[in-house]
Tab-separated table of C-alpha atoms in Angstrom:
chain	number	residue	atom	x	y	z
A	194	UNK	CA	-9.845	-20.033	-6.631
A	195	UNK	CA	-9.236	-17.198	-4.060
A	196	UNK	CA	-6.564	-14.617	-3.720
A	197	UNK	CA	-3.362	-16.042	-4.193
A	198	UNK	CA	0.299	-15.303	-4.670
A	199	UNK	CA	3.490	-16.499	-6.505
A	200	UNK	CA	6.823	-14.576	-5.430
A	201	UNK	CA	9.076	-16.045	-8.540
A	202	UNK	CA	13.015	-15.557	-9.349
A	203	UNK	CA	13.944	-15.869	-13.506
A	204	UNK	CA	17.394	-15.618	-15.020
A	205	UNK	CA	18.700	-14.848	-19.269
A	206	UNK	CA	19.082	-12.449	-21.790
A	207	UNK	CA	18.430	-8.268	-22.361
A	208	UNK	CA	19.373	-6.505	-25.181
A	209	UNK	CA	18.416	-2.802	-24.361
A	210	UNK	CA	19.313	-0.710	-27.538
A	211	UNK	CA	22.367	-2.075	-28.824
A	212	UNK	CA	23.790	-3.648	-26.305
A	213	UNK	CA	23.519	-7.246	-24.642
A	214	UNK	CA	23.105	-7.973	-20.306
A	215	UNK	CA	22.746	-10.782	-19.192
A	216	UNK	CA	19.159	-10.998	-16.298
A	217	UNK	CA	18.482	-11.326	-13.455
A	218	UNK	CA	15.773	-10.789	-10.648
A	219	UNK	CA	12.549	-11.269	-9.130
A	220	UNK	CA	8.939	-11.219	-9.480
A	221	UNK	CA	5.411	-11.038	-7.655
A	222	UNK	CA	2.641	-12.001	-8.836
A	223	UNK	CA	-0.963	-11.842	-6.970
A	224	UNK	CA	-4.427	-13.255	-8.385
A	225	UNK	CA	-7.956	-13.070	-7.609
A	226	UNK	CA	-11.755	-13.599	-8.231
A	227	UNK	CA	-14.764	-10.973	-8.025
A	228	UNK	CA	-18.198	-12.180	-6.529
A	229	UNK	CA	-18.086	-13.742	-10.035
A	230	UNK	CA	-15.471	-16.581	-10.446
A	231	UNK	CA	-15.220	-16.545	-13.556
A	232	UNK	CA	-13.558	-13.162	-13.014
A	233	UNK	CA	-10.968	-11.741	-11.747
A	234	UNK	CA	-7.640	-9.684	-10.633
A	235	UNK	CA	-4.335	-10.273	-11.137
A	236	UNK	CA	-1.518	-7.624	-10.008
A	237	UNK	CA	2.219	-8.300	-10.760
A	238	UNK	CA	5.792	-6.441	-10.594
A	239	UNK	CA	9.583	-7.779	-11.135
A	240	UNK	CA	12.921	-6.364	-11.008
A	241	UNK	CA	16.259	-6.940	-12.178
A	242	UNK	CA	19.408	-6.109	-12.766
A	243	UNK	CA	21.346	-5.933	-15.970
A	244	UNK	CA	24.519	-7.674	-15.631
A	245	UNK	CA	27.644	-8.507	-18.137
A	246	UNK	CA	28.056	-5.736	-20.488
A	247	UNK	CA	27.992	-3.072	-18.361
A	248	UNK	CA	25.190	-2.217	-15.999
A	249	UNK	CA	21.609	-1.511	-15.301
A	250	UNK	CA	18.037	-2.892	-13.571
A	251	UNK	CA	14.316	-3.447	-15.579
A	252	UNK	CA	10.807	-3.338	-13.745
A	253	UNK	CA	8.248	-3.288	-14.922
A	254	UNK	CA	4.238	-3.609	-13.391
A	255	UNK	CA	0.923	-4.699	-14.436
A	256	UNK	CA	-2.333	-4.505	-12.690
A	257	UNK	CA	-5.061	-5.988	-14.928
A	258	UNK	CA	-9.072	-7.446	-15.710
A	259	UNK	CA	-9.257	-11.863	-16.717
A	260	UNK	CA	-12.072	-13.143	-18.180
A	261	UNK	CA	-13.310	-16.747	-17.920
A	262	UNK	CA	-10.679	-18.071	-15.360
A	263	UNK	CA	-13.215	-21.406	-15.093
A	264	UNK	CA	-12.730	-22.532	-19.671
A	265	UNK	CA	-9.805	-23.272	-21.185
A	266	UNK	CA	-8.766	-20.106	-22.703
A	267	UNK	CA	-9.210	-17.073	-20.594
A	268	UNK	CA	-8.327	-13.710	-21.951
A	269	UNK	CA	-7.616	-10.467	-19.868
A	270	UNK	CA	-6.607	-7.057	-20.562
A	271	UNK	CA	-4.901	-4.131	-18.741
A	272	UNK	CA	-2.611	-1.551	-17.975
A	273	UNK	CA	1.382	-1.955	-17.830
A	274	UNK	CA	4.462	-0.207	-18.188
A	275	UNK	CA	7.808	-0.778	-18.373
A	276	UNK	CA	11.201	0.714	-16.890
A	277	UNK	CA	14.896	0.216	-17.978
A	278	UNK	CA	18.296	2.407	-17.383
A	279	UNK	CA	21.845	0.492	-18.502
A	280	UNK	CA	25.072	1.412	-19.529
A	281	UNK	CA	28.061	-0.314	-20.887
A	282	UNK	CA	30.973	-1.286	-20.283
A	283	UNK	CA	33.935	1.719	-19.683
A	284	UNK	CA	34.895	2.309	-23.174
A	285	UNK	CA	34.932	4.907	-25.526
A	286	UNK	CA	32.090	5.126	-28.505
A	287	UNK	CA	32.034	7.817	-31.712
A	288	UNK	CA	28.654	9.405	-32.738
A	289	UNK	CA	27.707	11.890	-34.547
A	290	UNK	CA	25.523	14.104	-33.943
A	291	UNK	CA	23.574	18.040	-35.551
A	292	UNK	CA	26.871	16.848	-38.008
A	293	UNK	CA	29.294	17.045	-35.852
A	294	UNK	CA	31.690	14.058	-34.832
A	295	UNK	CA	31.721	12.833	-30.914
A	296	UNK	CA	33.202	10.920	-29.005
A	297	UNK	CA	32.159	9.866	-25.588
A	298	UNK	CA	32.056	7.295	-22.835
A	299	UNK	CA	29.762	4.637	-21.900
A	300	UNK	CA	30.619	4.440	-18.773
A	301	UNK	CA	27.760	8.023	-18.818
A	302	UNK	CA	25.678	7.351	-21.430
A	303	UNK	CA	22.931	6.554	-20.262
A	304	UNK	CA	20.296	4.492	-22.057
A	305	UNK	CA	17.011	4.908	-20.404
A	306	UNK	CA	12.767	4.289	-21.657
A	307	UNK	CA	9.340	4.096	-19.817
A	308	UNK	CA	7.228	2.302	-21.575
A	309	UNK	CA	3.959	2.891	-20.467
A	310	UNK	CA	0.259	1.621	-21.607
A	311	UNK	CA	-2.519	-0.771	-22.375
A	312	UNK	CA	-1.950	-5.151	-22.377
A	313	UNK	CA	-4.204	-7.119	-23.986
A	314	UNK	CA	-4.518	-10.719	-24.819
A	315	UNK	CA	-5.468	-14.453	-23.054
A	316	UNK	CA	-3.494	-17.942	-21.653
A	317	UNK	CA	-4.658	-21.115	-22.642
A	318	UNK	CA	-4.749	-24.096	-20.624
A	319	UNK	CA	-2.452	-26.744	-23.148
A	320	UNK	CA	-5.154	-29.801	-23.614
A	321	UNK	CA	-6.790	-27.861	-20.938
A	322	UNK	CA	-4.853	-28.917	-18.529
A	323	UNK	CA	-3.994	-26.380	-15.650
A	324	UNK	CA	-0.959	-27.814	-15.056
A	325	UNK	CA	0.438	-26.265	-19.049
A	326	UNK	CA	-0.281	-22.874	-19.592
A	327	UNK	CA	1.509	-20.961	-22.067
A	328	UNK	CA	-0.133	-17.256	-22.342
A	329	UNK	CA	0.504	-14.652	-24.892
A	330	UNK	CA	-0.010	-10.475	-24.387
A	331	UNK	CA	0.068	-7.841	-27.038
A	332	UNK	CA	1.583	-4.684	-25.864
A	333	UNK	CA	0.871	-0.526	-26.582
A	334	UNK	CA	1.107	2.903	-25.809
A	335	UNK	CA	3.879	5.452	-24.894
A	336	UNK	CA	7.825	5.207	-25.096
A	337	UNK	CA	9.909	7.710	-22.870
A	338	UNK	CA	12.598	7.849	-23.546
A	339	UNK	CA	15.948	10.261	-23.689
A	340	UNK	CA	17.260	12.637	-26.173
A	341	UNK	CA	20.921	12.922	-27.101
A	342	UNK	CA	22.006	16.683	-27.836
A	343	UNK	CA	25.084	17.870	-28.699
A	344	UNK	CA	26.652	20.331	-26.396
A	345	UNK	CA	28.702	22.800	-29.357
A	346	UNK	CA	31.276	24.588	-25.741
A	347	UNK	CA	32.638	21.447	-24.718
A	348	UNK	CA	31.883	19.009	-28.081
A	349	UNK	CA	30.391	16.571	-25.351
A	350	UNK	CA	27.120	14.170	-25.484
A	351	UNK	CA	24.039	15.542	-22.975
A	352	UNK	CA	20.883	13.147	-22.548
A	353	UNK	CA	17.230	14.897	-21.188
A	354	UNK	CA	15.542	12.694	-18.582
A	355	UNK	CA	12.757	11.241	-20.574
A	356	UNK	CA	12.385	14.395	-22.368
A	357	UNK	CA	10.476	12.721	-25.794
A	358	UNK	CA	7.796	10.790	-26.521
A	359	UNK	CA	6.853	7.998	-29.627
A	360	UNK	CA	4.280	5.580	-29.257
A	361	UNK	CA	5.459	1.925	-29.379
A	362	UNK	CA	4.439	-1.763	-29.285
A	363	UNK	CA	5.134	-5.001	-27.880
A	364	UNK	CA	4.231	-8.667	-26.770
A	365	UNK	CA	4.763	-10.794	-23.926
A	366	UNK	CA	5.420	-14.831	-24.306
A	367	UNK	CA	5.415	-17.306	-21.904
A	368	UNK	CA	4.956	-21.175	-21.053
A	369	UNK	CA	4.569	-21.817	-17.115
A	370	UNK	CA	4.413	-25.339	-15.966
A	371	UNK	CA	3.088	-26.712	-12.833
A	372	UNK	CA	6.197	-29.061	-11.142
A	373	UNK	CA	5.443	-30.183	-7.933
A	374	UNK	CA	1.765	-30.646	-6.009
A	375	UNK	CA	2.475	-27.836	-4.314
A	376	UNK	CA	1.644	-25.196	-7.763
A	377	UNK	CA	5.874	-24.240	-7.833
A	378	UNK	CA	5.669	-23.784	-11.266
A	379	UNK	CA	9.023	-23.808	-14.548
A	380	UNK	CA	8.111	-20.736	-17.129
A	381	UNK	CA	10.378	-20.003	-19.776
A	382	UNK	CA	9.425	-16.179	-21.514
A	383	UNK	CA	9.980	-13.310	-23.614
A	384	UNK	CA	8.864	-9.858	-24.280
A	385	UNK	CA	9.782	-7.009	-26.796
A	386	UNK	CA	9.305	-3.686	-27.138
A	387	UNK	CA	10.162	-1.295	-30.590
A	388	UNK	CA	9.468	2.755	-30.734
A	389	UNK	CA	11.498	4.765	-32.572
A	390	UNK	CA	13.368	6.284	-29.231
A	391	UNK	CA	14.177	2.423	-27.546
A	392	UNK	CA	13.910	-0.275	-27.575
A	393	UNK	CA	14.491	-3.702	-25.315
A	394	UNK	CA	13.971	-7.519	-26.189
A	395	UNK	CA	14.431	-10.558	-23.037
A	396	UNK	CA	14.409	-14.099	-22.832
A	397	UNK	CA	14.934	-16.067	-19.555
A	398	UNK	CA	13.185	-18.785	-17.436
A	399	UNK	CA	12.223	-19.064	-13.781
A	400	UNK	CA	10.584	-20.052	-11.043
A	401	UNK	CA	7.919	-19.290	-9.255
A	402	UNK	CA	7.104	-20.223	-5.399
């Protein structure tokens, strides 16, 4: 099949921590074959803005190998990273840290996380039809996130910068359908990351050119 790429646009809903956001973004994918055309590679990246309930960003990257490309079911393994940082709408919230109750502005409350690790999964051409594909992946690795601390001098919350590490698990799923003879795709997707440090989930719809 050789090398080929796609550019996509997407929109949807995201939840980071305890806050809900709308999401609008861009993505790019590059695929190719090795000398054995049943084995190939995939490089992809995405970036999006989180809007509506405050503001923020989400971005991700993936680099991996695909096996069984000539079959109805393909398998993939690779390295992934996902970064999210978001703030709330202007307002005041109350938190208890180290037994002390403090108030703080959500505008300066950065919910931030960098997750990096391994991704394994499969893609299935439904009814062996290359124009309809379901993809599912599992992910796991390290979650680097902010730790909230109380500054007793001014009774305020302060945050480190990705200074804590916890393990995470995650999943990603997508259904894509080719809609014309140019190979353009309409797709529906979702992903979810869980850890003691931070949680992130989303669902959306997109179009690839």
